[in-house]
Amino acid sequence: MIDTHTNALQTESAGEVGLVEYRDFVCKEPFRFENGESIPGFQLRYETYGQLNADHSNAILICHALSGDHHCAGTHSPEDRKPGWWNHMVGPHKPIDTTRFYVVSSNCLGGCVGSTGPTSINPVTGRRYNLDFPILSIADFVFAQRRLADYLEIPSWHAVIGGSMGGMQALQWALSFPDFVERIIALASTARHSSQAIAFNEVGRYAIMQDPEWKDGNYELGEGPNMGLAVARMMAHITYLSDKGLEVKFGRSRRQTDSSKNQFDVEFEVESYLRHQGQSFISRFDANTYLHFTKSNDRFDLYGDHEALEDAFAEMKARALVVGFTSDWLYTPEQNRNLAHAMLLAGKEATYAEIDMDLGHDSFLVHAPELFRLLSAFLSN
Amino acid sequence: MIDTHTNALQTESAGEVGLVEYRDFVCKEPFRFENGESIPGFQLRYETYGQLNADHSNAILICHALSGDHHCAGTHSPEDRKPGWWNHMVGPHKPIDTTRFYVVSSNCLGGCVGSTGPTSINPVTGRRYNLDFPILSIADFVFAQRRLADYLEIPSWHAVIGGSMGGMQALQWALSFPDFVERIIALASTARHSSQAIAFNEVGRYAIMQDPEWKDGNYELGEGPNMGLAVARMMAHITYLSDKGLEVKFGRSRRQTDSSKNQFDVEFEVESYLRHQGQSFISRFDANTYLHFTKSNDRFDLYGDHEALEDAFAEMKARALVVGFTSDWLYTPEQNRNLAHAMLLAGKEATYAEIDMDLGHDSFLVHAPELFRLLSAFLSN
């Protein structure tokens, strides 16, 4: 059995997480989804950074956003062009300090980067799940991660942290397992999707499902609705940024025109950027997972049947830090403020911080000293 | 020759424009586009309401938005389910009062509802223009309309009025033909597209051009990239509304689920609404025209090479009313305010009004008493 509490490749000498390797947690027990359906078992891919302490009290879980994955810090090989997506946040003496904390970053159930999802083989049929994969909820992500925590012999999280869909998971952790979670940090998150957020997701799903290559979800590995998925990603990517952020970054700058192309081909820099986003996404993401993840986000609803949002937090025990970003128009500052406000009305230890940044919803992914200090202070407190 | 100054079918008795018929203006002179290319002639479809007075001084031009057309008031037959798109604004004793004004509503050059555009036969080749149709600018729309004005023996416009792309045309009229335009009313308009607006248009164009049925623009009449065009329309439609407007209209209301469909099919009301928008659009709009119109909007830029926007208005003689809508995040209130502000700095008679409405960019299309009073007063002044 591999030692799950250290990471053999880890080299912290340079103030960086350094080289890391992912691991696969295989759960051979059946997993029952929130919708009542079951699968006979599942796998979750994850990475860890830092060391679990003697009393197993220093573990932090990081939950990824819709297009993210478990690889949030360090590199897999010296040749990697980029480190993990939150490398500036996670590492020795960084805000999520790996000299103090044992950090677990888990891939989501249903994902397409090593965890069991629509692309996995259904052991019952011997074929890929595709659309037979049960509809996923945010709670399903969390219950699968709970199995991982048990496997890692973690009795409780010092903190669960995530942005966007990761923030939903942090919130859900505090509600599903109140005694397991000491702190949550939900960044650029929401109690539920607005009608507009659902609308954007629907257009993305529609583009995928109308692509003839989707084939009712039964495309072959390596094939699939690339056009639809690229369109979905390009559109979604606009919602992750902001009007002002795009204006500052691209404005109306033009590219060299390519006279071999038609007159509607790339003219403005922002067009080229979006096409690049679309193309790089199809090389790393599965369309059926995209359908599942967007749907789980659309259905996430902490209001549920409660009369008021505060009622949703009645059982929560974690202390909460909710962070909104001024230019986030997908999960607005107001939606984030409302989360903290509802927790306070429910008598919980909660606080809200708003960071003034122009980068829209994706602000939480960006190097930002103020955000660093906030997280560092909250985790030490 | 038909009498172009009255409309035989017009019946104003009920306070409505009543039955109208469209006409086709055929210009047999060559038309040179702003980009230098030419076509041997063109046709513009238009409608008129009201009577041209003896000294031809009471004519108003209405310019339509991207997905609009010339049919802005009345009905074509008693069986029509709906009147024209601005029927509440145009008619006897309405804000654009057809008992006082002779109202001309012109289809745009390049359009797909009776005017010469990509779907028309190129007389030189005997085949449809498709992508050979010259790249269009807002100025091209205006220069074609100028030919129509000459044909109708209109020496000047009492006012040129339009919303969105129609507002761009109103602005362009005042700049291209300063002596021809006494007043302009630009609603929910902009001096130029933001990077974000270009980005949304690019995703729509990309969806169309990646649809295998687009065939480099050479699809057959009645066929075409319906999937891509529907996706483009669905996404664009979100940008025409507002977060709050969608929340009020749809919120998270769900539809009866259809168990025969897959789990990603329509679940929320807003999804159903968007799909309906997409489907109804493909039945009435041409994909190549959509490419052209969005591109003309993206390229429209009153700043141009000027040092400041005010310099663009140096030659303008028209009095201007610019109207922004608080919830318009496509062509923001700020962008509209900036237009009027620049005109004022240029020493022009200009004013700005902001209407507090939740319906986003499309607010200008909606029945709104305050807007009615504004337009009525400005036109009488």
PDB file of C-alpha atoms in Angstrom, chain B residues 20-287:
ATOM      1  CA  VAL B  20     -50.239  47.996 -44.465  1.00  0.00           C
ATOM      2  CA  GLU B  21     -48.297  46.605 -47.367  1.00  0.00           C
ATOM      3  CA  TYR B  22     -44.605  46.686 -47.923  1.00  0.00           C
ATOM      4  CA  ARG B  23     -43.019  48.072 -51.073  1.00  0.00           C
ATOM      5  CA  ASP B  24     -39.768  47.333 -52.798  1.00  0.00           C
ATOM      6  CA  PHE B  25     -37.549  50.181 -53.899  1.00  0.00           C
ATOM      7  CA  VAL B  26     -35.394  49.036 -56.794  1.00  0.00           C
ATOM      8  CA  CYS B  27     -32.266  51.063 -57.410  1.00  0.00           C
ATOM      9  CA  LYS B  28     -30.717  50.285 -60.775  1.00  0.00           C
ATOM     10  CA  GLU B  29     -27.654  52.435 -60.221  1.00  0.00           C
ATOM     11  CA  PRO B  30     -24.501  50.705 -58.996  1.00  0.00           C
ATOM     12  CA  PHE B  31     -23.919  50.870 -55.266  1.00  0.00           C
ATOM     13  CA  ARG B  32     -20.422  51.295 -53.957  1.00  0.00           C
ATOM     14  CA  PHE B  33     -19.810  49.970 -50.463  1.00  0.00           C
ATOM     15  CA  GLU B  34     -17.626  51.706 -47.928  1.00  0.00           C
ATOM     16  CA  ASN B  35     -15.015  48.979 -48.428  1.00  0.00           C
ATOM     17  CA  GLY B  36     -14.700  49.914 -52.106  1.00  0.00           C
ATOM     18  CA  GLU B  37     -16.574  46.981 -53.638  1.00  0.00           C
ATOM     19  CA  SER B  38     -19.673  47.517 -55.756  1.00  0.00           C
ATOM     20  CA  ILE B  39     -22.874  45.789 -56.768  1.00  0.00           C
ATOM     21  CA  PRO B  40     -24.735  46.721 -59.963  1.00  0.00           C
ATOM     22  CA  GLY B  41     -27.910  47.724 -58.134  1.00  0.00           C
ATOM     23  CA  PHE B  42     -30.022  46.804 -55.154  1.00  0.00           C
ATOM     24  CA  GLN B  43     -33.494  46.558 -53.710  1.00  0.00           C
ATOM     25  CA  LEU B  44     -34.721  47.834 -50.340  1.00  0.00           C
ATOM     26  CA  ARG B  45     -37.989  46.739 -48.840  1.00  0.00           C
ATOM     27  CA  TYR B  46     -39.833  49.389 -46.859  1.00  0.00           C
ATOM     28  CA  GLU B  47     -43.158  50.427 -45.439  1.00  0.00           C
ATOM     29  CA  THR B  48     -44.695  53.848 -44.958  1.00  0.00           C
ATOM     30  CA  TYR B  49     -47.336  55.056 -42.552  1.00  0.00           C
ATOM     31  CA  GLY B  50     -49.111  58.407 -42.670  1.00  0.00           C
ATOM     32  CA  GLN B  51     -49.018  61.011 -45.453  1.00  0.00           C
ATOM     33  CA  LEU B  52     -46.182  63.089 -46.805  1.00  0.00           C
ATOM     34  CA  ASN B  53     -47.224  66.725 -46.461  1.00  0.00           C
ATOM     35  CA  ALA B  54     -47.213  69.314 -49.236  1.00  0.00           C
ATOM     36  CA  ASP B  55     -43.718  70.645 -48.577  1.00  0.00           C
ATOM     37  CA  HIS B  56     -42.319  67.181 -47.855  1.00  0.00           C
ATOM     38  CA  SER B  57     -41.135  68.294 -44.441  1.00  0.00           C
ATOM     39  CA  ASN B  58     -42.767  65.735 -42.178  1.00  0.00           C
ATOM     40  CA  ALA B  59     -40.861  62.547 -42.996  1.00  0.00           C
ATOM     41  CA  ILE B  60     -39.401  60.347 -40.274  1.00  0.00           C
ATOM     42  CA  LEU B  61     -37.117  57.398 -40.911  1.00  0.00           C
ATOM     43  CA  ILE B  62     -37.173  54.404 -38.611  1.00  0.00           C
ATOM     44  CA  CYS B  63     -34.121  52.132 -38.687  1.00  0.00           C
ATOM     45  CA  HIS B  64     -34.385  48.599 -37.409  1.00  0.00           C
ATOM     46  CA  ALA B  65     -32.155  46.607 -35.093  1.00  0.00           C
ATOM     47  CA  LEU B  66     -30.127  43.507 -35.966  1.00  0.00           C
ATOM     48  CA  SER B  67     -32.952  40.999 -35.927  1.00  0.00           C
ATOM     49  CA  GLY B  68     -35.686  43.454 -36.898  1.00  0.00           C
ATOM     50  CA  ASP B  69     -37.062  44.417 -40.263  1.00  0.00           C
ATOM     51  CA  HIS B  70     -39.061  47.088 -42.098  1.00  0.00           C
ATOM     52  CA  HIS B  71     -42.400  45.913 -40.714  1.00  0.00           C
ATOM     53  CA  CYS B  72     -42.625  48.084 -37.626  1.00  0.00           C
ATOM     54  CA  ALA B  73     -46.323  48.933 -37.443  1.00  0.00           C
ATOM     55  CA  GLY B  74     -49.709  47.635 -38.527  1.00  0.00           C
ATOM     56  CA  THR B  75     -50.477  44.230 -39.946  1.00  0.00           C
ATOM     57  CA  HIS B  76     -50.176  42.770 -43.417  1.00  0.00           C
ATOM     58  CA  SER B  77     -53.432  40.897 -43.183  1.00  0.00           C
ATOM     59  CA  PRO B  78     -56.312  40.649 -40.728  1.00  0.00           C
ATOM     60  CA  GLU B  79     -55.071  37.155 -39.893  1.00  0.00           C
ATOM     61  CA  ASP B  80     -51.649  38.343 -38.661  1.00  0.00           C
ATOM     62  CA  ARG B  81     -51.076  37.171 -35.137  1.00  0.00           C
ATOM     63  CA  LYS B  82     -48.942  40.189 -34.254  1.00  0.00           C
ATOM     64  CA  PRO B  83     -48.480  43.701 -35.644  1.00  0.00           C
ATOM     65  CA  GLY B  84     -45.069  45.163 -36.511  1.00  0.00           C
ATOM     66  CA  TRP B  85     -42.351  45.335 -33.878  1.00  0.00           C
ATOM     67  CA  TRP B  86     -42.936  48.978 -32.872  1.00  0.00           C
ATOM     68  CA  ASN B  87     -46.686  49.118 -33.312  1.00  0.00           C
ATOM     69  CA  HIS B  88     -47.168  50.642 -29.869  1.00  0.00           C
ATOM     70  CA  MET B  89     -44.836  53.507 -30.862  1.00  0.00           C
ATOM     71  CA  VAL B  90     -46.008  54.225 -34.408  1.00  0.00           C
ATOM     72  CA  GLY B  91     -49.589  55.131 -35.335  1.00  0.00           C
ATOM     73  CA  PRO B  92     -52.237  57.802 -35.167  1.00  0.00           C
ATOM     74  CA  HIS B  93     -51.759  59.834 -31.978  1.00  0.00           C
ATOM     75  CA  LYS B  94     -49.001  57.521 -30.848  1.00  0.00           C
ATOM     76  CA  PRO B  95     -45.541  58.932 -29.974  1.00  0.00           C
ATOM     77  CA  ILE B  96     -44.488  58.720 -33.619  1.00  0.00           C
ATOM     78  CA  ASP B  97     -47.803  60.169 -34.718  1.00  0.00           C
ATOM     79  CA  THR B  98     -48.873  59.117 -38.198  1.00  0.00           C
ATOM     80  CA  THR B  99     -51.530  61.827 -38.319  1.00  0.00           C
ATOM     81  CA  ARG B 100     -48.642  64.314 -38.308  1.00  0.00           C
ATOM     82  CA  PHE B 101     -45.699  62.446 -39.749  1.00  0.00           C
ATOM     83  CA  TYR B 102     -44.970  60.459 -42.848  1.00  0.00           C
ATOM     84  CA  VAL B 103     -43.071  57.521 -41.403  1.00  0.00           C
ATOM     85  CA  VAL B 104     -40.711  55.443 -43.521  1.00  0.00           C
ATOM     86  CA  SER B 105     -39.425  52.167 -42.136  1.00  0.00           C
ATOM     87  CA  SER B 106     -36.678  50.728 -44.249  1.00  0.00           C
ATOM     88  CA  ASN B 107     -35.175  47.286 -44.309  1.00  0.00           C
ATOM     89  CA  CYS B 108     -31.392  47.286 -44.191  1.00  0.00           C
ATOM     90  CA  LEU B 109     -29.211  46.560 -47.181  1.00  0.00           C
ATOM     91  CA  GLY B 110     -27.836  43.067 -46.750  1.00  0.00           C
ATOM     92  CA  GLY B 111     -30.953  41.913 -44.957  1.00  0.00           C
ATOM     93  CA  CYS B 112     -32.880  38.758 -45.659  1.00  0.00           C
ATOM     94  CA  VAL B 113     -36.440  40.054 -45.757  1.00  0.00           C
ATOM     95  CA  GLY B 114     -36.785  41.491 -49.225  1.00  0.00           C
ATOM     96  CA  SER B 115     -33.692  43.653 -49.507  1.00  0.00           C
ATOM     97  CA  THR B 116     -30.637  42.780 -51.534  1.00  0.00           C
ATOM     98  CA  GLY B 117     -28.298  40.683 -49.446  1.00  0.00           C
ATOM     99  CA  PRO B 118     -26.255  37.490 -49.410  1.00  0.00           C
ATOM    100  CA  THR B 119     -29.304  35.423 -50.412  1.00  0.00           C
ATOM    101  CA  SER B 120     -29.910  37.536 -53.529  1.00  0.00           C
ATOM    102  CA  ILE B 121     -28.808  36.558 -56.997  1.00  0.00           C
ATOM    103  CA  ASN B 122     -25.640  38.255 -58.131  1.00  0.00           C
ATOM    104  CA  PRO B 123     -26.569  39.423 -61.654  1.00  0.00           C
ATOM    105  CA  VAL B 124     -22.939  39.103 -62.716  1.00  0.00           C
ATOM    106  CA  THR B 125     -22.643  35.404 -61.870  1.00  0.00           C
ATOM    107  CA  GLY B 126     -26.298  34.348 -61.897  1.00  0.00           C
ATOM    108  CA  ARG B 127     -25.718  32.726 -58.520  1.00  0.00           C
ATOM    109  CA  ARG B 128     -26.489  33.825 -54.973  1.00  0.00           C
ATOM    110  CA  TYR B 129     -23.984  36.264 -53.523  1.00  0.00           C
ATOM    111  CA  ASN B 130     -23.468  34.296 -50.329  1.00  0.00           C
ATOM    112  CA  LEU B 131     -19.998  35.201 -49.072  1.00  0.00           C
ATOM    113  CA  ASP B 132     -19.282  37.274 -52.194  1.00  0.00           C
ATOM    114  CA  PHE B 133     -21.630  39.926 -50.859  1.00  0.00           C
ATOM    115  CA  PRO B 134     -19.417  42.883 -49.911  1.00  0.00           C
ATOM    116  CA  ILE B 135     -18.689  43.395 -46.244  1.00  0.00           C
ATOM    117  CA  LEU B 136     -21.314  45.821 -44.944  1.00  0.00           C
ATOM    118  CA  SER B 137     -20.902  48.857 -42.745  1.00  0.00           C
ATOM    119  CA  ILE B 138     -23.478  50.921 -40.904  1.00  0.00           C
ATOM    120  CA  ALA B 139     -22.677  53.697 -43.380  1.00  0.00           C
ATOM    121  CA  ASP B 140     -23.649  51.367 -46.225  1.00  0.00           C
ATOM    122  CA  PHE B 141     -27.082  50.920 -44.663  1.00  0.00           C
ATOM    123  CA  VAL B 142     -27.418  54.690 -44.504  1.00  0.00           C
ATOM    124  CA  PHE B 143     -26.224  55.404 -48.046  1.00  0.00           C
ATOM    125  CA  ALA B 144     -28.702  52.861 -49.401  1.00  0.00           C
ATOM    126  CA  GLN B 145     -31.493  54.474 -47.361  1.00  0.00           C
ATOM    127  CA  ARG B 146     -30.440  57.836 -48.775  1.00  0.00           C
ATOM    128  CA  ARG B 147     -31.220  56.516 -52.260  1.00  0.00           C
ATOM    129  CA  LEU B 148     -34.637  55.490 -50.994  1.00  0.00           C
ATOM    130  CA  ALA B 149     -35.196  58.970 -49.549  1.00  0.00           C
ATOM    131  CA  ASP B 150     -34.378  60.524 -52.907  1.00  0.00           C
ATOM    132  CA  TYR B 151     -36.770  58.166 -54.622  1.00  0.00           C
ATOM    133  CA  LEU B 152     -39.503  59.115 -52.154  1.00  0.00           C
ATOM    134  CA  GLU B 153     -38.774  62.805 -52.868  1.00  0.00           C
ATOM    135  CA  ILE B 154     -37.869  63.453 -49.283  1.00  0.00           C
ATOM    136  CA  PRO B 155     -35.457  66.391 -49.060  1.00  0.00           C
ATOM    137  CA  SER B 156     -34.666  65.898 -45.373  1.00  0.00           C
ATOM    138  CA  TRP B 157     -35.774  63.876 -42.401  1.00  0.00           C
ATOM    139  CA  HIS B 158     -37.712  65.510 -39.620  1.00  0.00           C
ATOM    140  CA  ALA B 159     -36.103  62.761 -37.586  1.00  0.00           C
ATOM    141  CA  VAL B 160     -34.171  59.528 -37.923  1.00  0.00           C
ATOM    142  CA  ILE B 161     -34.990  57.121 -35.117  1.00  0.00           C
ATOM    143  CA  GLY B 162     -33.657  53.737 -34.125  1.00  0.00           C
ATOM    144  CA  GLY B 163     -32.696  51.454 -31.266  1.00  0.00           C
ATOM    145  CA  SER B 164     -29.528  49.381 -30.987  1.00  0.00           C
ATOM    146  CA  MET B 165     -28.193  48.865 -34.539  1.00  0.00           C
ATOM    147  CA  GLY B 166     -31.003  51.236 -35.544  1.00  0.00           C
ATOM    148  CA  GLY B 167     -29.490  53.828 -33.213  1.00  0.00           C
ATOM    149  CA  MET B 168     -26.118  53.383 -34.905  1.00  0.00           C
ATOM    150  CA  GLN B 169     -27.841  54.174 -38.199  1.00  0.00           C
ATOM    151  CA  ALA B 170     -29.479  57.277 -36.747  1.00  0.00           C
ATOM    152  CA  LEU B 171     -26.065  58.481 -35.548  1.00  0.00           C
ATOM    153  CA  GLN B 172     -24.474  57.653 -38.890  1.00  0.00           C
ATOM    154  CA  TRP B 173     -27.201  59.527 -40.783  1.00  0.00           C
ATOM    155  CA  ALA B 174     -26.473  62.681 -38.767  1.00  0.00           C
ATOM    156  CA  LEU B 175     -22.771  62.359 -39.564  1.00  0.00           C
ATOM    157  CA  SER B 176     -22.934  61.243 -43.196  1.00  0.00           C
ATOM    158  CA  PHE B 177     -25.696  63.681 -44.237  1.00  0.00           C
ATOM    159  CA  PRO B 178     -25.662  66.594 -41.776  1.00  0.00           C
ATOM    160  CA  ASP B 179     -27.961  68.744 -43.908  1.00  0.00           C
ATOM    161  CA  PHE B 180     -30.482  65.982 -44.414  1.00  0.00           C
ATOM    162  CA  VAL B 181     -31.275  65.263 -40.769  1.00  0.00           C
ATOM    163  CA  GLU B 182     -33.047  67.635 -38.390  1.00  0.00           C
ATOM    164  CA  ARG B 183     -33.276  65.321 -35.402  1.00  0.00           C
ATOM    165  CA  ILE B 184     -32.006  61.947 -34.358  1.00  0.00           C
ATOM    166  CA  ILE B 185     -33.199  59.691 -31.597  1.00  0.00           C
ATOM    167  CA  ALA B 186     -30.731  56.934 -30.736  1.00  0.00           C
ATOM    168  CA  LEU B 187     -32.049  54.417 -28.224  1.00  0.00           C
ATOM    169  CA  ALA B 188     -29.927  51.787 -26.457  1.00  0.00           C
ATOM    170  CA  SER B 189     -27.072  52.552 -28.809  1.00  0.00           C
ATOM    171  CA  THR B 190     -23.321  52.935 -28.644  1.00  0.00           C
ATOM    172  CA  ALA B 191     -20.448  54.734 -30.331  1.00  0.00           C
ATOM    173  CA  ARG B 192     -18.694  51.409 -30.691  1.00  0.00           C
ATOM    174  CA  HIS B 193     -18.813  47.858 -29.435  1.00  0.00           C
ATOM    175  CA  SER B 194     -17.041  46.923 -26.265  1.00  0.00           C
ATOM    176  CA  SER B 195     -14.649  44.010 -26.319  1.00  0.00           C
ATOM    177  CA  GLN B 196     -17.339  41.965 -24.571  1.00  0.00           C
ATOM    178  CA  ALA B 197     -19.943  42.765 -27.225  1.00  0.00           C
ATOM    179  CA  ILE B 198     -17.507  41.693 -29.950  1.00  0.00           C
ATOM    180  CA  ALA B 199     -16.786  38.539 -27.951  1.00  0.00           C
ATOM    181  CA  PHE B 200     -20.453  37.538 -27.830  1.00  0.00           C
ATOM    182  CA  ASN B 201     -20.864  38.185 -31.551  1.00  0.00           C
ATOM    183  CA  GLU B 202     -17.775  36.114 -32.278  1.00  0.00           C
ATOM    184  CA  VAL B 203     -19.205  33.121 -30.426  1.00  0.00           C
ATOM    185  CA  GLY B 204     -22.385  33.413 -32.481  1.00  0.00           C
ATOM    186  CA  ARG B 205     -20.493  33.651 -35.755  1.00  0.00           C
ATOM    187  CA  TYR B 206     -18.256  30.781 -34.724  1.00  0.00           C
ATOM    188  CA  ALA B 207     -21.289  28.602 -33.962  1.00  0.00           C
ATOM    189  CA  ILE B 208     -22.695  29.367 -37.415  1.00  0.00           C
ATOM    190  CA  MET B 209     -19.467  28.862 -39.319  1.00  0.00           C
ATOM    191  CA  GLN B 210     -18.602  25.628 -37.507  1.00  0.00           C
ATOM    192  CA  ASP B 211     -22.008  24.155 -38.311  1.00  0.00           C
ATOM    193  CA  PRO B 212     -21.348  21.665 -41.129  1.00  0.00           C
ATOM    194  CA  GLU B 213     -24.495  22.919 -42.852  1.00  0.00           C
ATOM    195  CA  TRP B 214     -22.964  26.363 -43.296  1.00  0.00           C
ATOM    196  CA  LYS B 215     -20.804  25.004 -46.145  1.00  0.00           C
ATOM    197  CA  ASP B 216     -18.619  28.129 -46.321  1.00  0.00           C
ATOM    198  CA  GLY B 217     -21.774  30.151 -46.786  1.00  0.00           C
ATOM    199  CA  ASN B 218     -22.920  28.189 -49.832  1.00  0.00           C
ATOM    200  CA  TYR B 219     -25.937  26.447 -48.337  1.00  0.00           C
ATOM    201  CA  GLU B 220     -29.065  26.133 -50.440  1.00  0.00           C
ATOM    202  CA  LEU B 221     -32.137  28.321 -49.903  1.00  0.00           C
ATOM    203  CA  GLY B 222     -34.284  26.724 -47.213  1.00  0.00           C
ATOM    204  CA  GLU B 223     -31.276  24.934 -45.782  1.00  0.00           C
ATOM    205  CA  GLY B 224     -28.357  26.269 -43.802  1.00  0.00           C
ATOM    206  CA  PRO B 225     -26.629  26.209 -40.426  1.00  0.00           C
ATOM    207  CA  ASN B 226     -29.816  26.123 -38.383  1.00  0.00           C
ATOM    208  CA  MET B 227     -28.135  24.687 -35.333  1.00  0.00           C
ATOM    209  CA  GLY B 228     -25.403  27.309 -35.291  1.00  0.00           C
ATOM    210  CA  LEU B 229     -27.846  30.120 -35.991  1.00  0.00           C
ATOM    211  CA  ALA B 230     -30.147  28.949 -33.185  1.00  0.00           C
ATOM    212  CA  VAL B 231     -27.235  28.809 -30.736  1.00  0.00           C
ATOM    213  CA  ALA B 232     -26.109  32.282 -31.822  1.00  0.00           C
ATOM    214  CA  ARG B 233     -29.606  33.642 -31.328  1.00  0.00           C
ATOM    215  CA  MET B 234     -30.143  31.966 -27.956  1.00  0.00           C
ATOM    216  CA  MET B 235     -26.907  33.377 -26.612  1.00  0.00           C
ATOM    217  CA  ALA B 236     -27.481  36.823 -28.091  1.00  0.00           C
ATOM    218  CA  HIS B 237     -30.982  36.844 -26.677  1.00  0.00           C
ATOM    219  CA  ILE B 238     -29.576  36.550 -23.153  1.00  0.00           C
ATOM    220  CA  THR B 239     -27.522  39.675 -23.818  1.00  0.00           C
ATOM    221  CA  TYR B 240     -30.663  41.532 -24.925  1.00  0.00           C
ATOM    222  CA  LEU B 241     -32.356  40.898 -21.590  1.00  0.00           C
ATOM    223  CA  SER B 242     -31.087  41.401 -18.048  1.00  0.00           C
ATOM    224  CA  ASP B 243     -30.301  39.328 -15.010  1.00  0.00           C
ATOM    225  CA  LYS B 244     -33.156  40.942 -13.107  1.00  0.00           C
ATOM    226  CA  GLY B 245     -35.567  40.767 -16.039  1.00  0.00           C
ATOM    227  CA  LEU B 246     -34.946  37.037 -16.414  1.00  0.00           C
ATOM    228  CA  GLU B 247     -35.266  36.565 -12.667  1.00  0.00           C
ATOM    229  CA  VAL B 248     -38.662  38.289 -12.616  1.00  0.00           C
ATOM    230  CA  LYS B 249     -39.942  36.546 -15.741  1.00  0.00           C
ATOM    231  CA  PHE B 250     -38.626  33.018 -15.183  1.00  0.00           C
ATOM    232  CA  GLY B 251     -36.599  32.753 -11.999  1.00  0.00           C
ATOM    233  CA  ARG B 252     -35.977  29.070 -11.408  1.00  0.00           C
ATOM    234  CA  SER B 253     -39.441  27.935 -12.491  1.00  0.00           C
ATOM    235  CA  ARG B 254     -39.452  24.429 -13.828  1.00  0.00           C
ATOM    236  CA  ARG B 255     -41.425  22.817 -16.600  1.00  0.00           C
ATOM    237  CA  GLN B 256     -43.150  19.467 -16.493  1.00  0.00           C
ATOM    238  CA  THR B 257     -40.335  17.083 -17.266  1.00  0.00           C
ATOM    239  CA  ASP B 258     -40.699  14.851 -20.268  1.00  0.00           C
ATOM    240  CA  SER B 259     -39.419  11.420 -19.294  1.00  0.00           C
ATOM    241  CA  SER B 260     -38.970  10.479 -22.948  1.00  0.00           C
ATOM    242  CA  LYS B 261     -36.160  13.032 -23.204  1.00  0.00           C
ATOM    243  CA  ASN B 262     -32.652  12.764 -21.850  1.00  0.00           C
ATOM    244  CA  GLN B 263     -31.812  14.270 -18.469  1.00  0.00           C
ATOM    245  CA  PHE B 264     -30.210  17.343 -20.027  1.00  0.00           C
ATOM    246  CA  ASP B 265     -33.256  18.346 -21.989  1.00  0.00           C
ATOM    247  CA  VAL B 266     -35.412  21.312 -21.026  1.00  0.00           C
ATOM    248  CA  GLU B 267     -35.977  21.469 -17.267  1.00  0.00           C
ATOM    249  CA  PHE B 268     -36.240  25.172 -16.437  1.00  0.00           C
ATOM    250  CA  GLU B 269     -38.726  27.560 -18.049  1.00  0.00           C
ATOM    251  CA  VAL B 270     -35.929  29.860 -19.141  1.00  0.00           C
ATOM    252  CA  GLU B 271     -34.416  27.001 -21.161  1.00  0.00           C
ATOM    253  CA  SER B 272     -37.672  26.412 -22.980  1.00  0.00           C
ATOM    254  CA  TYR B 273     -38.014  30.116 -23.697  1.00  0.00           C
ATOM    255  CA  LEU B 274     -34.516  30.319 -25.166  1.00  0.00           C
ATOM    256  CA  ARG B 275     -35.023  27.272 -27.361  1.00  0.00           C
ATOM    257  CA  HIS B 276     -38.212  28.812 -28.677  1.00  0.00           C
ATOM    258  CA  GLN B 277     -36.296  32.010 -29.477  1.00  0.00           C
ATOM    259  CA  GLY B 278     -33.683  30.002 -31.337  1.00  0.00           C
ATOM    260  CA  GLN B 279     -36.195  27.995 -33.335  1.00  0.00           C
ATOM    261  CA  SER B 280     -38.372  30.921 -34.327  1.00  0.00           C
ATOM    262  CA  PHE B 281     -35.283  32.835 -35.429  1.00  0.00           C
ATOM    263  CA  ILE B 282     -34.046  30.184 -37.857  1.00  0.00           C
ATOM    264  CA  SER B 283     -37.429  30.209 -39.572  1.00  0.00           C
ATOM    265  CA  ARG B 284     -37.130  33.900 -40.420  1.00  0.00           C
ATOM    266  CA  PHE B 285     -33.465  34.840 -40.581  1.00  0.00           C
ATOM    267  CA  ASP B 286     -30.580  34.062 -42.890  1.00  0.00           C
ATOM    268  CA  ALA B 287     -27.283  32.952 -41.363  1.00  0.00           C
TER     269      ALA B 287
END
